[in-house]
Short mmCIF file of C-alpha atoms in Angstrom, two decimals:
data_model
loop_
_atom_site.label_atom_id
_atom_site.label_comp_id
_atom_site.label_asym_id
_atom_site.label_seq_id
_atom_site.Cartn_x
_atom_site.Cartn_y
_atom_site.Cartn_z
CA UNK A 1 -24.22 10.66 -20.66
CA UNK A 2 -24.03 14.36 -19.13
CA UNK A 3 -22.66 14.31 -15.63
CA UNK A 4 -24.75 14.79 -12.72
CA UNK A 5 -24.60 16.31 -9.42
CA UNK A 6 -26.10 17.85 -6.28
CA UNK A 7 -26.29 21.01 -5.63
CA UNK A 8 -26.18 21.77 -1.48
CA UNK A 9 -27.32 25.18 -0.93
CA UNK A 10 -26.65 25.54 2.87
CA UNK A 11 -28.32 29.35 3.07
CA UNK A 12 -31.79 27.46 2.72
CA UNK A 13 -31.38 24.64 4.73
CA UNK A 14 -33.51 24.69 8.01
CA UNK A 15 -32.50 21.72 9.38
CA UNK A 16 -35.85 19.71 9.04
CA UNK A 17 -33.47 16.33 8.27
CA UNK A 18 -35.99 15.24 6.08
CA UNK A 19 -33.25 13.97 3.82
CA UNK A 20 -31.52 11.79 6.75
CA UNK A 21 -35.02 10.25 7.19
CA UNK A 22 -35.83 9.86 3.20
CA UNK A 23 -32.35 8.46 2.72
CA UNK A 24 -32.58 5.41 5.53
CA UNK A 25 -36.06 5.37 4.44
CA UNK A 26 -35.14 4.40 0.55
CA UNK A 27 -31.86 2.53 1.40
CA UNK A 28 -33.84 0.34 4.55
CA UNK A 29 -30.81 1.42 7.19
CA UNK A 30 -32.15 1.19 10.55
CA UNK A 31 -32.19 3.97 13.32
CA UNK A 32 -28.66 4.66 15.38
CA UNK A 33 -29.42 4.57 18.90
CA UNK A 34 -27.92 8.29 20.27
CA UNK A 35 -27.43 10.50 23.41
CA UNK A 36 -28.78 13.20 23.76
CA UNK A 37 -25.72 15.78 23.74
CA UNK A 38 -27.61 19.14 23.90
CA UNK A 39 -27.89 19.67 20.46
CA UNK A 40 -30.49 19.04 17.59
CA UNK A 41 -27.52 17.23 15.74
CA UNK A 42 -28.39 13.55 15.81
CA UNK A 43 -26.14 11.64 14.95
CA UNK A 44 -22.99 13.94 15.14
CA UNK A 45 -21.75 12.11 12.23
CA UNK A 46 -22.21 9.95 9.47
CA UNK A 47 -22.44 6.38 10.34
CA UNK A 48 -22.62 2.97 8.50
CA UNK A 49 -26.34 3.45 8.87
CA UNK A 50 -26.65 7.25 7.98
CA UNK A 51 -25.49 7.67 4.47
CA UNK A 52 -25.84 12.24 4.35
CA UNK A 53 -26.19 13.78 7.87
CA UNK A 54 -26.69 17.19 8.86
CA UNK A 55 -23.97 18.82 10.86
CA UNK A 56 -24.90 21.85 13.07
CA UNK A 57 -22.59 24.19 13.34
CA UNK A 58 -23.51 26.25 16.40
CA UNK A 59 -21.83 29.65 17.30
CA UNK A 60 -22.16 31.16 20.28
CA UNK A 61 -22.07 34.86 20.18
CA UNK A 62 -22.82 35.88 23.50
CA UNK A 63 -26.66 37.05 23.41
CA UNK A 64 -27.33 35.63 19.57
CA UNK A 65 -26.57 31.98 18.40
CA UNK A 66 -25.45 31.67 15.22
CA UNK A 67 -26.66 28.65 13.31
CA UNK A 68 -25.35 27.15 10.06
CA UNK A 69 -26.09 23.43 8.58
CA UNK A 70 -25.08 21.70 6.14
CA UNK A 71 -25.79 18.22 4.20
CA UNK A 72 -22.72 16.03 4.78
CA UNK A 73 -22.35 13.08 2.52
CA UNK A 74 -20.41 11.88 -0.12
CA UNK A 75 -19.13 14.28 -2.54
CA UNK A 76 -18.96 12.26 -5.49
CA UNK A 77 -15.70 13.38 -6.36
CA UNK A 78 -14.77 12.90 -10.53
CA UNK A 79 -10.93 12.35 -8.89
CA UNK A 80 -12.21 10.15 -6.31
CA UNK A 81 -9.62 9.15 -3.68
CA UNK A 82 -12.00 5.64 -2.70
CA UNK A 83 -12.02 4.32 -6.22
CA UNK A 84 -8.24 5.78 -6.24
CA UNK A 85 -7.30 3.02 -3.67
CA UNK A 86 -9.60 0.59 -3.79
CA UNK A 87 -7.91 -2.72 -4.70
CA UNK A 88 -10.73 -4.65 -5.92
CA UNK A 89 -11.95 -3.77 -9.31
CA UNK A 90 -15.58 -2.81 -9.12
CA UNK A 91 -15.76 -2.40 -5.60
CA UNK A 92 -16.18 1.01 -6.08
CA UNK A 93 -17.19 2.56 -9.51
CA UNK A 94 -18.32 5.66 -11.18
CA UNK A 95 -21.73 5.27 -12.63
CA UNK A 96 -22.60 6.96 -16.28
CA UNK A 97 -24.13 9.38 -14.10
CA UNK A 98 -20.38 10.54 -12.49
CA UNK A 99 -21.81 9.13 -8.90
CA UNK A 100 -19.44 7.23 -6.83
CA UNK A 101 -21.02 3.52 -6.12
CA UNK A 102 -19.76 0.25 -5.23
CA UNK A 103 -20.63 -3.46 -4.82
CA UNK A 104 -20.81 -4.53 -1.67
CA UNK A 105 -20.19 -8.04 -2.79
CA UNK A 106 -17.08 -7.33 -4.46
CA UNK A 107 -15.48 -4.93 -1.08
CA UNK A 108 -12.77 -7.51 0.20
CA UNK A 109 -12.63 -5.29 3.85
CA UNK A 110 -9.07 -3.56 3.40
CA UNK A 111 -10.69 -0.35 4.59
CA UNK A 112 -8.22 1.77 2.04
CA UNK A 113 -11.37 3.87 0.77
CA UNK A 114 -11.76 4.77 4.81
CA UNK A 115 -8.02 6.79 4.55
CA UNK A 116 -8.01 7.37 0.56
CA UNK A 117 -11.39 9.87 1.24
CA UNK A 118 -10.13 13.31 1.51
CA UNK A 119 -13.84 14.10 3.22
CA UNK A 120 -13.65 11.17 6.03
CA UNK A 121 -17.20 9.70 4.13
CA UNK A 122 -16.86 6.16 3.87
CA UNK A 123 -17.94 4.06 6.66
CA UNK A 124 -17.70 0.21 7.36
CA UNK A 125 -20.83 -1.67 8.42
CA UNK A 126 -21.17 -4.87 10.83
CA UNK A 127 -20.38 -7.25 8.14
CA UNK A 128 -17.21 -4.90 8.10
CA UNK A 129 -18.24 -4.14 4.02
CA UNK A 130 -17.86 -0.05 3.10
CA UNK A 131 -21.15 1.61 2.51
CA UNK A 132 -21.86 5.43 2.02
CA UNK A 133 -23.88 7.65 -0.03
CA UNK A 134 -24.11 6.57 -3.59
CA UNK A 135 -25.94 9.31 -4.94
CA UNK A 136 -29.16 6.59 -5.02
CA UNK A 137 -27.55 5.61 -8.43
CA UNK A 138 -30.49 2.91 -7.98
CA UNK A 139 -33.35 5.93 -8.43
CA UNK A 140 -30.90 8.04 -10.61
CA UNK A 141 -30.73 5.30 -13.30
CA UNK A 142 -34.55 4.76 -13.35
CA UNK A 143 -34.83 8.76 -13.76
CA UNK A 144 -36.27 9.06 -9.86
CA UNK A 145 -34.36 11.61 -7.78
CA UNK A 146 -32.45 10.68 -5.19
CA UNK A 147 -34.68 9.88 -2.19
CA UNK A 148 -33.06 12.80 -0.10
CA UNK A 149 -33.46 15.36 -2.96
CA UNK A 150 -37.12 14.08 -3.23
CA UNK A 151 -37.90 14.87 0.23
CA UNK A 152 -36.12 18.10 0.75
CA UNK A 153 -38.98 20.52 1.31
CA UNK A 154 -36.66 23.88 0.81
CA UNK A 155 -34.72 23.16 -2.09
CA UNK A 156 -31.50 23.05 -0.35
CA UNK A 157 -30.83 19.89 -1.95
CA UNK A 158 -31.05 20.02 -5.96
CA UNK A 159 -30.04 17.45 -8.39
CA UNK A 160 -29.52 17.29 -12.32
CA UNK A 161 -27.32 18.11 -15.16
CA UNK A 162 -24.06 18.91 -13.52
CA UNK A 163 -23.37 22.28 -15.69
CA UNK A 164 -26.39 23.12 -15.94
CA UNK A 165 -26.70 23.56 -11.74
CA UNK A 166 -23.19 25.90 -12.20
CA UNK A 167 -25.01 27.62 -14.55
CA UNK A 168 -28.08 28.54 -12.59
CA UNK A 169 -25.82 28.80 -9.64
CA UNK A 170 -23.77 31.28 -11.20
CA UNK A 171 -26.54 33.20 -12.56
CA UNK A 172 -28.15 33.38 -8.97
CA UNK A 173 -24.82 34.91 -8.10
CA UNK A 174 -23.93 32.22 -5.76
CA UNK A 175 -20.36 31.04 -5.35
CA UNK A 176 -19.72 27.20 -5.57
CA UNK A 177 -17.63 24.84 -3.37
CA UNK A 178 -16.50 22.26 -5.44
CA UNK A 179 -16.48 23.27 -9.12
CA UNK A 180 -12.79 22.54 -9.96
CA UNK A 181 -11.41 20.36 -6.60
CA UNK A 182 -10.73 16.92 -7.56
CA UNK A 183 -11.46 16.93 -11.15
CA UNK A 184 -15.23 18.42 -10.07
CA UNK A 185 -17.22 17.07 -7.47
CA UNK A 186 -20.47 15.73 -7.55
CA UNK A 187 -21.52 17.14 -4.72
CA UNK A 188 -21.50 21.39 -5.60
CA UNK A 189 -21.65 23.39 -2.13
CA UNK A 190 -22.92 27.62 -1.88
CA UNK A 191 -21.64 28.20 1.47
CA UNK A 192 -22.40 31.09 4.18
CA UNK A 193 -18.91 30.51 5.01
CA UNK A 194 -15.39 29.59 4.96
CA UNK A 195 -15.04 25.77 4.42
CA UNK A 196 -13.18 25.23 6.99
CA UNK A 197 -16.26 26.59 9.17
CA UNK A 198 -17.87 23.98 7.78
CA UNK A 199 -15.29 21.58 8.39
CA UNK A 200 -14.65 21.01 4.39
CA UNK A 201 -10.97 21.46 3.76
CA UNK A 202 -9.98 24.47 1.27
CA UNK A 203 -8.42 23.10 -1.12
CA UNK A 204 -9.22 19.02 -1.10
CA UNK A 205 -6.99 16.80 -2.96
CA UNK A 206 -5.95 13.38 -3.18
CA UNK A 207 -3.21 13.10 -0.23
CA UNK A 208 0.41 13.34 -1.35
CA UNK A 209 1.10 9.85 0.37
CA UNK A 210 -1.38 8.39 -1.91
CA UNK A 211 -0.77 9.88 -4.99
CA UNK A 212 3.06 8.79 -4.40
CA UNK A 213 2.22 5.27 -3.94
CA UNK A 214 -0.37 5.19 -6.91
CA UNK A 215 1.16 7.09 -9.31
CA UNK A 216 5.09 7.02 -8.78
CA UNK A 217 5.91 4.10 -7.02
CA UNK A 218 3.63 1.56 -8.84
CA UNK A 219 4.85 2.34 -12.52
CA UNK A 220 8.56 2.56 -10.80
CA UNK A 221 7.40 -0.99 -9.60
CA UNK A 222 6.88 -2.58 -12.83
CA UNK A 223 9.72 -0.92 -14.32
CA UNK A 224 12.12 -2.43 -11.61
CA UNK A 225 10.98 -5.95 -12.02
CA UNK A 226 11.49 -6.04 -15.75
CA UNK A 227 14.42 -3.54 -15.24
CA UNK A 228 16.14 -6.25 -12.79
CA UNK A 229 15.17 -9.51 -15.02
CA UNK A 230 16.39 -7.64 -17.70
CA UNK A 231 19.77 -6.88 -16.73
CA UNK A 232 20.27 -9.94 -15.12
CA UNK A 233 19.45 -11.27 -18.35
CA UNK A 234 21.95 -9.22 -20.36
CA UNK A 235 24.29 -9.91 -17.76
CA UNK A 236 24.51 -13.33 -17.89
CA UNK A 237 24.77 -13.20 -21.91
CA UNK A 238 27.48 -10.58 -21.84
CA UNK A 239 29.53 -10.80 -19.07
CA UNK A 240 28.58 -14.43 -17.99
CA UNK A 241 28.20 -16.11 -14.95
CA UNK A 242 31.46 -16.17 -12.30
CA UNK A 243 33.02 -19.90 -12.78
CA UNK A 244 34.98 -21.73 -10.74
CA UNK A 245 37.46 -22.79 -12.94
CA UNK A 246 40.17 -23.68 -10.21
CA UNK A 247 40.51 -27.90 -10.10
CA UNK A 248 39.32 -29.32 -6.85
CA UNK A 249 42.17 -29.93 -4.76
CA UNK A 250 41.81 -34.04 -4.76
CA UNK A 251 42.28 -33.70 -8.42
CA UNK A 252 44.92 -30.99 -8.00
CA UNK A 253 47.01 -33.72 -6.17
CA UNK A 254 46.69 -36.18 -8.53
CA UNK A 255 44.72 -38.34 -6.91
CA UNK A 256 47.28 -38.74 -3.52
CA UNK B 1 40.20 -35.17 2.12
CA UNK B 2 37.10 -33.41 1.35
CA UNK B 3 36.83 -30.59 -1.49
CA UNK B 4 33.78 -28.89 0.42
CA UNK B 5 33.97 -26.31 3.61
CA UNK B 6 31.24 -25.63 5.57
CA UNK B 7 29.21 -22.76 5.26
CA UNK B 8 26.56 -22.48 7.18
CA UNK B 9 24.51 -24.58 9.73
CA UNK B 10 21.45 -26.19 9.38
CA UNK B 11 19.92 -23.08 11.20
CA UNK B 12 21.39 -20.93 9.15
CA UNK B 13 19.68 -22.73 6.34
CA UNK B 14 16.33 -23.51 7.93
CA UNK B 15 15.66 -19.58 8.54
CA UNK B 16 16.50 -18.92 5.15
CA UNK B 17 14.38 -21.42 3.00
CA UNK B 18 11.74 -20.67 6.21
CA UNK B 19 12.46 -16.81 5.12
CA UNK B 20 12.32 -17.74 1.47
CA UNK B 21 8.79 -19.67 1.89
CA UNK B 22 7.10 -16.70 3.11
CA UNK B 23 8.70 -14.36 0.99
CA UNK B 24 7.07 -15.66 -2.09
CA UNK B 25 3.75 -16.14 -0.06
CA UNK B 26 3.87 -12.50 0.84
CA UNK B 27 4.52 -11.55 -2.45
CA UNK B 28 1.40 -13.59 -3.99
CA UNK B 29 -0.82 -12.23 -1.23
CA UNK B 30 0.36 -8.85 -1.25
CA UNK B 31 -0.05 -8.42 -5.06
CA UNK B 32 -3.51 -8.73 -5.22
CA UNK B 33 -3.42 -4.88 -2.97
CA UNK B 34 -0.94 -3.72 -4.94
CA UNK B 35 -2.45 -3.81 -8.49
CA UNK B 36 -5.66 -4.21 -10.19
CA UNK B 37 -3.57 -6.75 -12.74
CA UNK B 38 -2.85 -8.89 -9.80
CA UNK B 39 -6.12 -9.41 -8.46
CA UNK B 40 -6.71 -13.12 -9.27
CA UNK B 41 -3.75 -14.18 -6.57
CA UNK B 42 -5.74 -13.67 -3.76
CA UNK B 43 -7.90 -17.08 -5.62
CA UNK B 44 -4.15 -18.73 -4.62
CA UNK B 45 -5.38 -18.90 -1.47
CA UNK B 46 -9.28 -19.14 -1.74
CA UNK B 47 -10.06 -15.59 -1.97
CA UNK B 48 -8.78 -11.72 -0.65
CA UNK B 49 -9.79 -11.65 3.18
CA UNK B 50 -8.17 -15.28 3.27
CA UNK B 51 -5.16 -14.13 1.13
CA UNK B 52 -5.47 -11.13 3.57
CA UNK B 53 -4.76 -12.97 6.47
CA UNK B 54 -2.38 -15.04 4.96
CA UNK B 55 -0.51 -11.86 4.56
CA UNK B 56 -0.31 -11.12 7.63
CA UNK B 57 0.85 -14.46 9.01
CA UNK B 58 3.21 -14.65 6.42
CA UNK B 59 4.92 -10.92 7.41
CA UNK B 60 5.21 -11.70 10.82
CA UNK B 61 7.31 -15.46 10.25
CA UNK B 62 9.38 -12.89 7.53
CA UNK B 63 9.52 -10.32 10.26
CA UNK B 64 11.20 -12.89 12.92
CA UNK B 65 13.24 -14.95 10.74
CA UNK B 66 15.00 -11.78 9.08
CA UNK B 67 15.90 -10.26 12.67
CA UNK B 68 16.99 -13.90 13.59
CA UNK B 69 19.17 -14.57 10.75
CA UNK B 70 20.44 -10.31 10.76
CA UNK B 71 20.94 -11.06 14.95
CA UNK B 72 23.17 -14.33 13.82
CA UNK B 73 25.56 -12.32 11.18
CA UNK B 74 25.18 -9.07 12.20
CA UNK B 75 28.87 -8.47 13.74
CA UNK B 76 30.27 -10.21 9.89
CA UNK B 77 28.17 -8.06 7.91
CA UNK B 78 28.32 -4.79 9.36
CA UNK B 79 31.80 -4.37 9.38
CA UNK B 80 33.67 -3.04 6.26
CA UNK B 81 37.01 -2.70 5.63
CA UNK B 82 39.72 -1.57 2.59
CA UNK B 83 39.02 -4.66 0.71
CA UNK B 84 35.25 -4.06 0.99
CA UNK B 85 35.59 -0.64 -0.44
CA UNK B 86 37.46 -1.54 -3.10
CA UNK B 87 35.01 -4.51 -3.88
CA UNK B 88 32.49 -1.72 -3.90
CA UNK B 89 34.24 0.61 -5.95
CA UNK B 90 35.03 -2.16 -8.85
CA UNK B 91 31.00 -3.24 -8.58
CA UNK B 92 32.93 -7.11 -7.30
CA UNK B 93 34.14 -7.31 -10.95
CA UNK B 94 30.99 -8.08 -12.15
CA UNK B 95 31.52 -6.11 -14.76
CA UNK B 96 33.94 -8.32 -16.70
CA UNK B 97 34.99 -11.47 -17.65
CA UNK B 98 37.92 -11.51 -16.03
CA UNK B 99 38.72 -12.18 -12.63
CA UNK B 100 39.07 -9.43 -9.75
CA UNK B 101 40.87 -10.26 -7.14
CA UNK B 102 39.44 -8.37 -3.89
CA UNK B 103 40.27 -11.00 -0.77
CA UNK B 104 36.48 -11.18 1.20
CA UNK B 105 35.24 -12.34 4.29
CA UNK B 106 32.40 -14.59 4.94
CA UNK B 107 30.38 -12.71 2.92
CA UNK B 108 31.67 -9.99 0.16
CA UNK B 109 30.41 -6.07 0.48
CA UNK B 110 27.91 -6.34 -1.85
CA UNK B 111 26.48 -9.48 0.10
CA UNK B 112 26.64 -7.53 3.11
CA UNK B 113 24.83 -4.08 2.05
CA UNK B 114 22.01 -6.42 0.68
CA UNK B 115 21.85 -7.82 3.99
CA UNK B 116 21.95 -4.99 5.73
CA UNK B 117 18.98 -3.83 3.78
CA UNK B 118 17.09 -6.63 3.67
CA UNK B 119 17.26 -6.00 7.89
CA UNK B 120 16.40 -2.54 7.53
CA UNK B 121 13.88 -3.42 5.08
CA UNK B 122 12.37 -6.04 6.96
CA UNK B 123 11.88 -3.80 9.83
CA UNK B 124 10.29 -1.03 7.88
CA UNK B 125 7.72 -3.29 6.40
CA UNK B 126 7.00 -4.95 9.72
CA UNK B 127 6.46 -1.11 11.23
CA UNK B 128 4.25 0.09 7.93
CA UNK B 129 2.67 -3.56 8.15
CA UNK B 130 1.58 -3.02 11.88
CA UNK B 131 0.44 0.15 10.91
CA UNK B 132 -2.03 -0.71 8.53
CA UNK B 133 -2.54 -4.59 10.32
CA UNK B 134 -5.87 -2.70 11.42
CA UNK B 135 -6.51 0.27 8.24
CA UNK B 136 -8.46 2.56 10.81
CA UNK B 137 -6.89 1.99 13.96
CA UNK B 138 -3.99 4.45 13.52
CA UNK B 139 -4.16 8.35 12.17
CA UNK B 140 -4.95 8.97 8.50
CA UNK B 141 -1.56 10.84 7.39
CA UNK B 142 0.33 7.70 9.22
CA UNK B 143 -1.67 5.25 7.54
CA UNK B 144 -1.37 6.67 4.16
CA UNK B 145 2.40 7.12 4.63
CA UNK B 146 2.92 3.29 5.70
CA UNK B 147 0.69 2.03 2.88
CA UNK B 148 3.08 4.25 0.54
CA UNK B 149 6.41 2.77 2.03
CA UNK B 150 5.23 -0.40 2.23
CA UNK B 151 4.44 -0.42 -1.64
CA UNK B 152 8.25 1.54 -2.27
CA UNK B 153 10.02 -1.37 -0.44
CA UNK B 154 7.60 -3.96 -1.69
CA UNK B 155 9.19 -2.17 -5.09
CA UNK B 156 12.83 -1.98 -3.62
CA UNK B 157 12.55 -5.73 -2.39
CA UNK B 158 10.97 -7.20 -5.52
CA UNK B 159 14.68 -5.69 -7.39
CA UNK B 160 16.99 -6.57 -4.39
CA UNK B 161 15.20 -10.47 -4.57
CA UNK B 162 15.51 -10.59 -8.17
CA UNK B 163 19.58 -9.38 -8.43
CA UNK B 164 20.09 -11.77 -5.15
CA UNK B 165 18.50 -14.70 -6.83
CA UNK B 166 20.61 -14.42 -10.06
CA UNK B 167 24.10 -14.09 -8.59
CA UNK B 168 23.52 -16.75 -6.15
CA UNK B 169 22.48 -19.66 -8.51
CA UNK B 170 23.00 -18.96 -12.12
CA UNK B 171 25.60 -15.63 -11.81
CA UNK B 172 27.86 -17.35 -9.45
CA UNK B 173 27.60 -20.87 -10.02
CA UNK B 174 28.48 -23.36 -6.89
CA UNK B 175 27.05 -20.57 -4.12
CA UNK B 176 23.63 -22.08 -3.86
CA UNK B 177 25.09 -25.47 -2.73
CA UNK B 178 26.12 -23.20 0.27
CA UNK B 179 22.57 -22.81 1.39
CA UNK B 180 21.02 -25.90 0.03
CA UNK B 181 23.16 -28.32 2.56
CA UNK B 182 25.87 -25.92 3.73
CA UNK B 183 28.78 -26.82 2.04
CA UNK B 184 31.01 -25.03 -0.85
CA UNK B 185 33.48 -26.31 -2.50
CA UNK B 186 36.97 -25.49 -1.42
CA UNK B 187 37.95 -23.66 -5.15
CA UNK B 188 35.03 -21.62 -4.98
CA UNK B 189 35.46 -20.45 -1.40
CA UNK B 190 39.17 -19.64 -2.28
CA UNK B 191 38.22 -17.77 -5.42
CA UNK B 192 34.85 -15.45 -4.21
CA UNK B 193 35.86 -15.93 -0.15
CA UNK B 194 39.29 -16.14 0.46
CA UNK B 195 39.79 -14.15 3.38
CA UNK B 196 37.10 -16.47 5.49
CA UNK B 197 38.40 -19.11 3.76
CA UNK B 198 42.36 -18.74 5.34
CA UNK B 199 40.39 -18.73 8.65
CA UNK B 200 38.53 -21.81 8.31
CA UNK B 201 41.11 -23.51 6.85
CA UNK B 202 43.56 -22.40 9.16
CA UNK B 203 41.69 -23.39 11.82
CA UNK B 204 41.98 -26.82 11.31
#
């Protein structure tokens, strides 16, 4: 199956938050009780009951205020530093579609996906089980779109054949956030801005630390047990074990 | 007169087997996190949040029997003199049949650079361990870096075990007797201890 995506186009985004509604509408999450912190932002950030949020960013230029938003959520990354870490097989998965899901029944609470997520997305719930955006993969499979897409009345949020989107994208002119990072994400971003404006970092990878422990140190793992057994092994065939071959001393004396 | 010398106490001996107990129950729990392959241990002890916890009662009776049994040997093993070095340099003779003779102490260099890094070791995995104890309670970067080390001396401790276990039962026959009820026999204390062996013997 072709691999399928979002495409965010911040530069049309009004900030309605339709999809935060459609989104906790479809996946039954209840309402976070907020404060009111001068600012149309509510929440501030994603929470275990607000699967794609959108973050204000809000400029102030002396006379003019400059306002961008944009649809924070999972990225769906093809690389994904979650499944990456995740322990328990299954947990979290990518579904034919390329979307990053998991089974709640099958998240054993270790939190690793919370640290392994170059984007800070994953979010633990009160029965302390990860949950996050997972592209609707529910909808997705039964060829709906996903709720938030369905709801977006600008067309900031788009969803389909992944290359296809680049190619329209490109077409359009429009330069994409997310194309190459992390084997492609699912999630493609046209910006109005620097990432780091946006607070996406410029370059997102899999951190060092956990590409180290993943991909050097557990290989160098199983080599060093079998390494060890082994020359242990040959050891004790070649060389041989260190005898005692001294008498004891009652039998040195001849039985005195 | 007896052929055996005492070794060591029944403290001495407690901690270790107590040491050795959770050693294997960390590793049973803890493999389940490090490798898909390894999943099923966490059934061991009736499922991963149990085997989880388990874990972490486990690393902390490691944790204080390693510093205890480090605290108790500490001035033996961290001293090193000529004979140690050349023990070092010749790899103890372990790498042929016939016999070296390098005089040791209580316990020979190679005996005490393992335990020196078991100590070390212990303390780095109790550190990484507290770190991630709680997954989100410290800073990404430092969580990330303590899972890391704590899977690189799982990996470092897993070869140290397996190299420790083999020369003291089947590579060195007569040295597990030492820990099992504390006594060696005189021959083998003269031949792989000799040095601690004048003392106590001299002694009486």
């Amino acid at each position: 199956m072709k691999r399928k995506a979002f495409l965010v186009d911040t530069t049309r985004c009004t900030a309605c938050r339709s999809c935060q509604v459609a989104c906790k509408q479809w996946n039954k999450l209840e309402a976070d009780s907020t404060v009111n912190r001068g600012s149309y932002e509510n929440p501030p950030d994603l929470t275990p009951m607000l699967y794609n949020q959108i973050h204000f960013i809000e400029q102030d230029r002396g006379e003019d205020l400059r306002w961008l938003f944009i649809n924070r959520r999972c990225l769906h990354c093809a690389d994904a530093g979650c499944v990456k870490v995740c322990p328990s097989a299954g947990a979290l998965y990518h579904t034919r579609e390329g979307l990053v899901a998991y089974n709640r029944d099958k998240c054993i609470e270790c939190h690793y996906c919370v640290n392994g997520c170059p984007f800070d997305v994953p979010r633990y719930d009160a029965r302390r089980k990860v949950t996050k955006c997972h592209g609707c993969s529910d909808r997705v499979q039964n060829g709906l779109l996903p709720a938030c897409v369905k709801a977006c009345p600008t067309k900031t949020l788009q969803f389909g054949d992944r290359d296809q989107l680049i190619a329209e994208a490109r077409a359009a002119g429009k330069k994409l956030y997310g194309e190459k990072d992390l084997g492609g994400l699912g999630v493609l971003y046209v910006l109005d801005d620097e990432p780091g404006t946006y607070r996406l970092p410029k370059n997102p990878a899999i951190p060092a630390s956990i590409f180290f422990w993943k991909d050097v140190v557990k290989p160098l793992g199983i080599l060093g047990f079998w390494g060890a057994l082994g020359a242990a092994a040959l050891h004790y065939v070649t060389v041989g074990p260190k005898k005692i071959d001294a008498p004891d001393e009652q039998q040195h004396k001849g039985g005195e | 007169m007896s052929n055996y010398v005492d070794r060591f106490d029944a403290f001495d001996r407690i901690v270790h087997w107590t040491l050795a107990v959770s050693f294997i129950l960390l590793v049973l729990s803890g493999l389940g996190l490090f490798a898909h392959t390894f999943f099923g241990y966490f059934g061991l002890f009736g499922g991963p949040q149990q085997g989880i916890m388990a874990h972490k009662i486990a690393g902390v009776v490691f944790l204080v029997c390693s510093v205890l049994l480090f605290l108790r040997h500490m001035g033996e093993l961290c001293r090193f003199d000529a004979d140690d070095r050349r023990w070092i340099v010749k790899m103890g003779g372990y790498l042929s049949r016939r016999h070296e003779d390098i005089p040791q102490g209580k316990f020979n260099a190679g005996q005490k650079l393992f335990g020196i890094f078991s100590f070390v070791a212990a303390l780095v995995m109790g550190i990484t361990g507290y770190v991630i104890w709680e997954p989100t309670a410290f800073g990404r970067e430092l969580t990330q870096f303590s899972l890391m080390l704590h899977g690189l001396f799982f990996v470092l401790w897993m070869v140290g075990m397996i190299v420790h276990v083999y020369l003291a039962t089947i590579g060195n026959p007569g040295t597990l007797e030492g820990m099992l009820y504390g006594q060696v026999r005189k021959a083998w204390a003269r031949k792989h201890a000799s040095k601690w062996f004048q003392k106590v013997a001299g002694n009486r």
